Tab-separated table of N, CA and C in Angstrom:
chain	number	residue	atom	x	y	z
A	1	MET	N	71.451	33.095	20.283
A	1	MET	CA	71.332	33.395	19.142
A	1	MET	C	71.563	32.498	18.219
A	2	ARG	N	72.951	32.186	18.490
A	2	ARG	CA	73.681	31.128	17.540
A	2	ARG	C	72.923	29.868	17.405
A	3	PHE	N	72.266	29.675	18.490
A	3	PHE	CA	71.398	28.202	18.443
A	3	PHE	C	70.368	28.420	17.605
A	4	GLY	N	69.633	29.674	17.497
A	4	GLY	CA	68.358	29.955	17.088
A	4	GLY	C	68.676	29.757	15.390
A	5	VAL	N	70.307	30.544	15.159
A	5	VAL	CA	70.788	30.428	13.461
A	5	VAL	C	71.009	29.141	12.997
A	6	ALA	N	71.583	28.175	13.966
A	6	ALA	CA	71.892	27.161	13.604
A	6	ALA	C	70.587	25.927	13.499
A	7	GLY	N	70.135	26.606	14.544
A	7	GLY	CA	68.365	25.451	14.355
A	7	GLY	C	67.722	25.851	13.143
A	8	PHE	N	67.648	27.030	12.544
A	8	PHE	CA	67.275	27.270	11.134
A	8	PHE	C	67.841	27.010	10.141
A	9	ILE	N	69.403	26.898	10.043
A	9	ILE	CA	69.985	26.370	9.092
A	9	ILE	C	69.540	24.645	9.136
A	10	GLY	N	69.480	24.361	10.424
A	10	GLY	CA	69.007	22.764	10.619
A	10	GLY	C	67.586	22.577	9.806
A	11	MET	N	66.997	23.537	10.140
A	11	MET	CA	65.403	23.178	9.482
A	11	MET	C	65.470	23.401	8.056
A	12	LEU	N	66.206	23.848	7.258
A	12	LEU	CA	66.214	24.263	5.839
A	12	LEU	C	66.840	23.092	5.589
A	13	ILE	N	67.416	22.376	6.141
A	13	ILE	CA	68.048	21.116	5.784
A	13	ILE	C	67.057	19.981	5.640
A	14	ASP	N	66.052	20.048	7.118
A	14	ASP	CA	65.271	19.171	7.319
A	14	ASP	C	64.319	19.109	6.807
A	15	PHE	N	63.856	20.204	5.905
A	15	PHE	CA	62.646	20.799	5.283
A	15	PHE	C	62.849	19.962	3.593
A	16	SER	N	64.301	20.396	3.386
A	16	SER	CA	64.353	20.004	1.825
A	16	SER	C	65.124	18.805	1.934
A	17	VAL	N	65.350	17.836	2.515
A	17	VAL	CA	65.638	16.451	2.727
A	17	VAL	C	64.280	15.823	2.855
A	18	THR	N	63.380	16.195	3.411
A	18	THR	CA	61.852	15.449	3.745
A	18	THR	C	61.371	15.790	2.210
A	19	TYR	N	61.033	16.983	1.784
A	19	TYR	CA	60.869	17.368	0.690
A	19	TYR	C	61.165	16.395	-0.387
A	20	PHE	N	62.306	16.514	-0.385
A	20	PHE	CA	63.327	15.345	-1.516
A	20	PHE	C	62.839	13.997	-1.504
A	21	PHE	N	63.033	13.368	-0.602
A	21	PHE	CA	62.419	11.840	-0.399
A	21	PHE	C	60.919	11.808	-0.594
A	22	LYS	N	59.985	12.766	0.156
A	22	LYS	CA	58.696	12.522	0.076
A	22	LYS	C	58.132	12.851	-1.435
A	23	GLU	N	58.552	13.984	-1.887
A	23	GLU	CA	57.816	14.559	-3.202
A	23	GLU	C	58.594	13.902	-4.591
A	24	LEU	N	59.881	13.885	-4.279
A	24	LEU	CA	60.359	13.601	-5.421
A	24	LEU	C	61.046	12.221	-5.585
A	25	LEU	N	61.208	11.771	-4.427
A	25	LEU	CA	61.430	10.019	-4.825
A	25	LEU	C	60.046	9.505	-4.165
A	26	LYS	N	58.890	9.596	-3.483
A	26	LYS	CA	57.701	8.976	-3.377
A	26	LYS	C	57.879	8.387	-1.980
A	27	ALA	N	59.118	8.507	-1.155
A	27	ALA	CA	59.171	7.468	-0.270
A	27	ALA	C	57.912	8.075	0.786
A	28	HIS	N	57.488	7.130	1.846
A	28	HIS	CA	56.853	7.155	2.985
A	28	HIS	C	57.122	8.808	3.675
A	29	LYS	N	56.020	9.239	4.017
A	29	LYS	CA	56.247	10.724	4.319
A	29	LYS	C	56.804	10.534	6.146
A	30	TYR	N	56.613	9.698	6.565
A	30	TYR	CA	57.170	9.499	7.875
A	30	TYR	C	58.527	9.019	7.914
A	31	LEU	N	59.127	8.279	7.131
A	31	LEU	CA	60.393	8.044	7.161
A	31	LEU	C	61.057	9.064	6.187
A	32	SER	N	60.247	9.897	5.047
A	32	SER	CA	61.093	11.002	4.569
A	32	SER	C	61.363	12.294	5.659
A	33	SER	N	60.693	12.165	6.815
A	33	SER	CA	60.601	13.197	7.645
A	33	SER	C	61.881	12.619	8.685
A	34	ALA	N	62.040	11.307	8.965
A	34	ALA	CA	62.860	10.789	9.857
A	34	ALA	C	64.428	11.117	9.238
A	35	MET	N	64.408	10.760	7.675
A	35	MET	CA	65.661	11.244	7.053
A	35	MET	C	66.276	12.648	7.331
A	36	GLY	N	65.261	13.574	7.181
A	36	GLY	CA	65.188	14.722	7.281
A	36	GLY	C	65.856	15.225	8.504
A	37	PHE	N	65.268	14.710	9.522
A	37	PHE	CA	66.007	14.963	10.915
A	37	PHE	C	66.969	14.655	11.291
A	38	ILE	N	67.521	13.439	10.881
A	38	ILE	CA	68.761	12.718	11.114
A	38	ILE	C	69.727	13.471	10.291
A	39	ILE	N	69.473	13.827	9.107
A	39	ILE	CA	70.786	14.191	8.123
A	39	ILE	C	70.699	16.077	9.145
A	40	SER	N	69.752	16.579	9.309
A	40	SER	CA	70.028	17.822	9.465
A	40	SER	C	70.509	17.865	11.063
A	41	ALA	N	69.963	16.753	11.774
A	41	ALA	CA	70.696	16.623	13.316
A	41	ALA	C	72.057	16.923	13.353
A	42	THR	N	72.741	15.713	12.263
A	42	THR	CA	74.184	15.689	11.904
A	42	THR	C	75.022	16.941	11.535
A	43	ALA	N	74.088	17.772	10.845
A	43	ALA	CA	74.953	18.726	10.222
A	43	ALA	C	74.781	19.875	11.586
A	44	ASN	N	73.376	20.246	12.250
A	44	ASN	CA	73.617	20.490	13.383
A	44	ASN	C	74.611	20.295	14.406
A	45	TYR	N	75.048	19.292	14.597
A	45	TYR	CA	76.052	18.793	15.802
A	45	TYR	C	77.169	19.276	15.421
A	46	PHE	N	77.674	19.330	13.914
A	46	PHE	CA	79.101	20.166	13.529
A	46	PHE	C	79.019	21.705	13.839
A	47	ILE	N	77.821	22.235	13.447
A	47	ILE	CA	77.143	23.431	13.270
A	47	ILE	C	77.597	24.207	15.053
A	48	ASN	N	77.014	23.216	15.774
A	48	ASN	CA	76.680	23.639	16.916
A	48	ASN	C	78.200	23.285	17.791
A	49	ARG	N	78.628	22.745	17.710
A	49	ARG	CA	79.864	22.042	18.196
A	49	ARG	C	80.945	23.265	17.949
A	50	ALA	N	81.020	23.699	16.686
A	50	ALA	CA	82.215	24.644	16.201
A	50	ALA	C	81.924	26.248	16.570
A	51	TRP	N	80.523	26.476	16.242
A	51	TRP	CA	80.323	27.911	16.214
A	51	TRP	C	79.223	28.157	17.750
A	52	THR	N	78.191	27.414	17.948
A	52	THR	CA	77.285	27.675	18.724
A	52	THR	C	77.885	27.553	20.483
A	53	PHE	N	78.643	26.371	20.548
A	53	PHE	CA	79.050	26.241	22.041
A	53	PHE	C	80.520	26.098	21.996
A	54	HIS	N	81.504	26.400	20.701
A	54	HIS	CA	82.644	26.648	20.817
A	54	HIS	C	83.293	25.635	21.515
A	55	ASN	N	83.079	24.392	20.737
A	55	ASN	CA	83.530	23.179	21.553
A	55	ASN	C	84.526	22.277	21.025
A	56	ASN	N	85.819	22.182	21.366
A	56	ASN	CA	86.395	21.360	20.646
A	56	ASN	C	87.330	20.364	21.821
A	57	ASP	N	86.196	19.552	22.226
A	57	ASP	CA	86.681	18.623	22.716
A	57	ASP	C	87.189	17.452	22.077
A	58	PRO	N	88.531	17.143	22.516
A	58	PRO	CA	89.061	15.875	21.500
A	58	PRO	C	88.377	14.405	21.623
A	59	GLY	N	87.377	14.431	22.343
A	59	GLY	CA	86.816	12.961	22.351
A	59	GLY	C	85.222	13.309	21.690
A	60	ILE	N	85.424	13.325	20.026
A	60	ILE	CA	84.482	13.903	19.479
A	60	ILE	C	83.482	12.744	19.176
A	61	LEU	N	84.023	11.419	19.107
A	61	LEU	CA	82.948	10.394	19.034
A	61	LEU	C	82.128	10.152	20.306
A	62	ILE	N	82.764	10.283	21.332
A	62	ILE	CA	81.757	10.032	22.603
A	62	ILE	C	80.851	11.085	22.543
A	63	GLN	N	81.197	12.642	22.433
A	63	GLN	CA	80.683	13.624	22.094
A	63	GLN	C	79.258	13.371	21.130
A	64	TYR	N	79.973	12.909	19.892
A	64	TYR	CA	78.804	12.608	18.898
A	64	TYR	C	77.786	11.633	19.380
A	65	SER	N	78.125	10.451	19.955
A	65	SER	CA	77.206	9.619	20.498
A	65	SER	C	76.568	10.252	21.580
A	66	LYS	N	76.537	11.290	22.489
A	66	LYS	CA	75.709	11.862	23.334
A	66	LYS	C	74.556	12.810	22.380
A	67	PHE	N	75.215	13.169	21.285
A	67	PHE	CA	74.308	14.216	20.568
A	67	PHE	C	73.288	13.315	19.927
A	68	ILE	N	73.953	12.260	19.544
A	68	ILE	CA	72.806	11.319	18.640
A	68	ILE	C	71.939	10.829	19.962
A	69	VAL	N	72.488	10.624	20.806
A	69	VAL	CA	71.443	10.037	21.917
A	69	VAL	C	70.049	11.140	21.904
A	70	VAL	N	70.876	12.630	22.265
A	70	VAL	CA	69.801	13.573	22.322
A	70	VAL	C	68.555	13.672	21.031
A	71	ALA	N	69.317	13.539	20.046
A	71	ALA	CA	68.760	13.674	18.437
A	71	ALA	C	67.667	12.214	18.679
A	72	LEU	N	68.116	11.376	18.841
A	72	LEU	CA	67.187	10.086	18.821
A	72	LEU	C	65.668	10.402	19.901
A	73	VAL	N	66.098	10.958	20.919
A	73	VAL	CA	64.709	11.008	21.344
A	73	VAL	C	63.765	12.503	21.036
A	74	GLY	N	64.478	13.556	20.397
A	74	GLY	CA	64.499	14.530	19.680
A	74	GLY	C	63.512	13.914	18.466
A	75	LEU	N	64.138	12.618	17.856
A	75	LEU	CA	63.411	12.320	16.580
A	75	LEU	C	61.936	11.743	16.940
A	76	GLY	N	62.022	11.071	18.293
A	76	GLY	CA	60.785	10.584	18.736
A	76	GLY	C	59.580	11.521	19.311
A	77	ILE	N	59.967	12.760	19.925
A	77	ILE	CA	59.307	13.818	20.109
A	77	ILE	C	58.747	14.324	18.881
A	78	ASN	N	59.416	14.405	17.700
A	78	ASN	CA	59.067	15.357	16.653
A	78	ASN	C	58.213	14.351	16.047
A	79	THR	N	58.557	13.078	16.018
A	79	THR	CA	57.433	11.918	14.890
A	79	THR	C	56.273	11.972	15.808
A	80	SER	N	56.106	12.123	16.985
A	80	SER	CA	55.267	12.045	17.776
A	80	SER	C	53.846	13.031	17.399
A	81	VAL	N	54.715	14.195	17.643
A	81	VAL	CA	53.814	15.312	17.457
A	81	VAL	C	53.499	15.485	16.074
A	82	LEU	N	54.296	15.206	14.829
A	82	LEU	CA	54.167	15.371	13.703
A	82	LEU	C	52.718	14.225	13.626
A	83	TYR	N	52.972	12.992	13.853
A	83	TYR	CA	51.772	11.958	13.495
A	83	TYR	C	50.107	12.616	14.348
A	84	TYR	N	50.525	13.029	15.735
A	84	TYR	CA	49.479	13.500	16.119
A	84	TYR	C	48.678	14.719	15.194
A	85	VAL	N	49.604	15.614	15.074
A	85	VAL	CA	48.841	16.814	14.617
A	85	VAL	C	48.641	16.859	12.930
A	86	HIS	N	49.103	15.778	12.210
A	86	HIS	CA	49.265	15.636	11.104
A	86	HIS	C	47.649	14.561	10.823
A	87	HIS	N	47.818	13.694	11.535
A	87	HIS	CA	46.921	12.328	11.487
A	87	HIS	C	45.554	12.920	12.181
A	88	TYR	N	45.648	13.313	13.377
A	88	TYR	CA	44.453	13.285	14.263
A	88	TYR	C	43.888	14.863	14.214
A	89	LYS	N	44.886	16.024	13.903
A	89	LYS	CA	44.252	17.376	13.905
A	89	LYS	C	44.077	17.612	12.358
A	90	LYS	N	44.397	16.670	11.673
A	90	LYS	CA	44.243	16.758	10.088
A	90	LYS	C	44.887	18.186	9.497
A	91	GLN	N	45.995	18.400	10.141
A	91	GLN	CA	46.806	19.371	9.556
A	91	GLN	C	47.719	19.093	8.441
A	92	ASN	N	48.015	19.840	7.379
A	92	ASN	CA	48.959	19.807	6.211
A	92	ASN	C	50.185	19.357	6.777
A	93	PHE	N	50.670	18.111	6.110
A	93	PHE	CA	51.944	17.914	6.615
A	93	PHE	C	52.979	18.707	6.831
A	94	TYR	N	53.168	19.643	6.179
A	94	TYR	CA	54.605	20.313	6.457
A	94	TYR	C	54.183	21.286	7.565
A	95	LEU	N	53.061	21.696	7.454
A	95	LEU	CA	52.592	22.574	8.840
A	95	LEU	C	52.635	21.763	10.371
A	96	ALA	N	52.351	20.646	10.339
A	96	ALA	CA	52.589	19.758	11.277
A	96	ALA	C	54.114	19.409	11.614
A	97	LYS	N	54.480	19.410	10.380
A	97	LYS	CA	56.295	19.044	10.675
A	97	LYS	C	56.639	20.437	11.496
A	98	LEU	N	56.553	21.528	10.820
A	98	LEU	CA	56.616	22.987	11.528
A	98	LEU	C	56.331	22.980	12.830
A	99	MET	N	54.989	22.848	13.119
A	99	MET	CA	54.932	22.360	14.879
A	99	MET	C	55.568	21.468	15.368
A	100	ALA	N	55.600	20.231	14.921
A	100	ALA	CA	56.538	19.261	15.588
A	100	ALA	C	58.315	19.925	15.775
A	101	THR	N	58.733	20.580	14.671
A	101	THR	CA	60.105	20.820	15.092
A	101	THR	C	60.152	22.147	16.173
A	102	GLY	N	58.978	22.954	16.266
A	102	GLY	CA	58.988	24.068	17.215
A	102	GLY	C	59.010	23.340	18.897
A	103	VAL	N	58.239	22.165	18.886
A	103	VAL	CA	58.593	21.584	20.040
A	103	VAL	C	59.686	21.249	20.338
A	104	THR	N	60.406	20.307	19.413
A	104	THR	CA	61.519	19.605	19.731
A	104	THR	C	62.575	20.228	20.046
A	105	VAL	N	62.801	21.649	19.589
A	105	VAL	CA	63.863	22.571	19.563
A	105	VAL	C	64.037	22.570	21.418
A	106	PHE	N	63.199	22.819	22.040
A	106	PHE	CA	63.467	23.111	23.461
A	106	PHE	C	64.321	21.601	23.688
A	107	TRP	N	63.848	20.462	23.250
A	107	TRP	CA	64.390	19.479	24.161
A	107	TRP	C	66.008	19.200	23.190
A	108	ASN	N	65.958	19.878	22.255
A	108	ASN	CA	67.412	19.663	21.726
A	108	ASN	C	68.069	20.729	22.497
A	109	PHE	N	67.583	21.887	22.534
A	109	PHE	CA	68.568	22.808	23.080
A	109	PHE	C	69.033	22.436	24.438
A	110	ALA	N	68.081	22.079	25.154
A	110	ALA	CA	68.385	21.806	26.703
A	110	ALA	C	69.341	20.356	26.876
A	111	GLY	N	69.173	19.324	26.253
A	111	GLY	CA	69.704	18.042	26.078
A	111	GLY	C	70.909	18.576	25.631
A	112	ASN	N	71.091	19.335	24.551
A	112	ASN	CA	72.791	19.702	24.054
A	112	ASN	C	73.467	20.432	24.813
A	113	LEU	N	73.153	21.452	25.750
A	113	LEU	CA	73.607	22.171	26.538
A	113	LEU	C	73.916	21.397	28.097
A	114	LEU	N	72.931	20.676	28.280
A	114	LEU	CA	73.185	20.105	29.601
A	114	LEU	C	73.920	18.779	29.465
A	115	PHE	N	73.687	18.049	28.485
A	115	PHE	CA	74.273	16.723	28.422
A	115	PHE	C	75.453	16.627	27.059
A	116	THR	N	75.222	17.089	25.859
A	116	THR	CA	76.243	17.086	25.005
A	116	THR	C	77.499	17.748	25.111
A	117	PHE	N	77.247	18.952	25.076
A	117	PHE	CA	78.275	20.016	25.014
A	117	PHE	C	78.915	20.607	26.535
A	118	SER	N	78.353	19.966	27.537
A	118	SER	CA	78.608	20.351	29.150
A	118	SER	C	80.015	19.875	29.387
């Protein structure tokens, strides 16, 4: 449940940052999406570390490095699904991003549970 709430907060950050870069700064849509993903992933790290997994491992740099590895794979999954759904299936960019987020959440949960916060 906490992972879901943390994920929802991360999704709000992700979509807000993406919108800011894409619509207001007119940055490339996939670069904007990646920026949203990376910023929300960092916020999610701290939320999940403290609240979801109650983890206070003193090796925070090693743990954060593991989190970034999981997040980078997640970014690859997210961007691939986003591109496929938006480009080939001709879905609205933000709907495609929502679908990509839905697919990526399973990887992120498993990777962080079994690797980052184990």
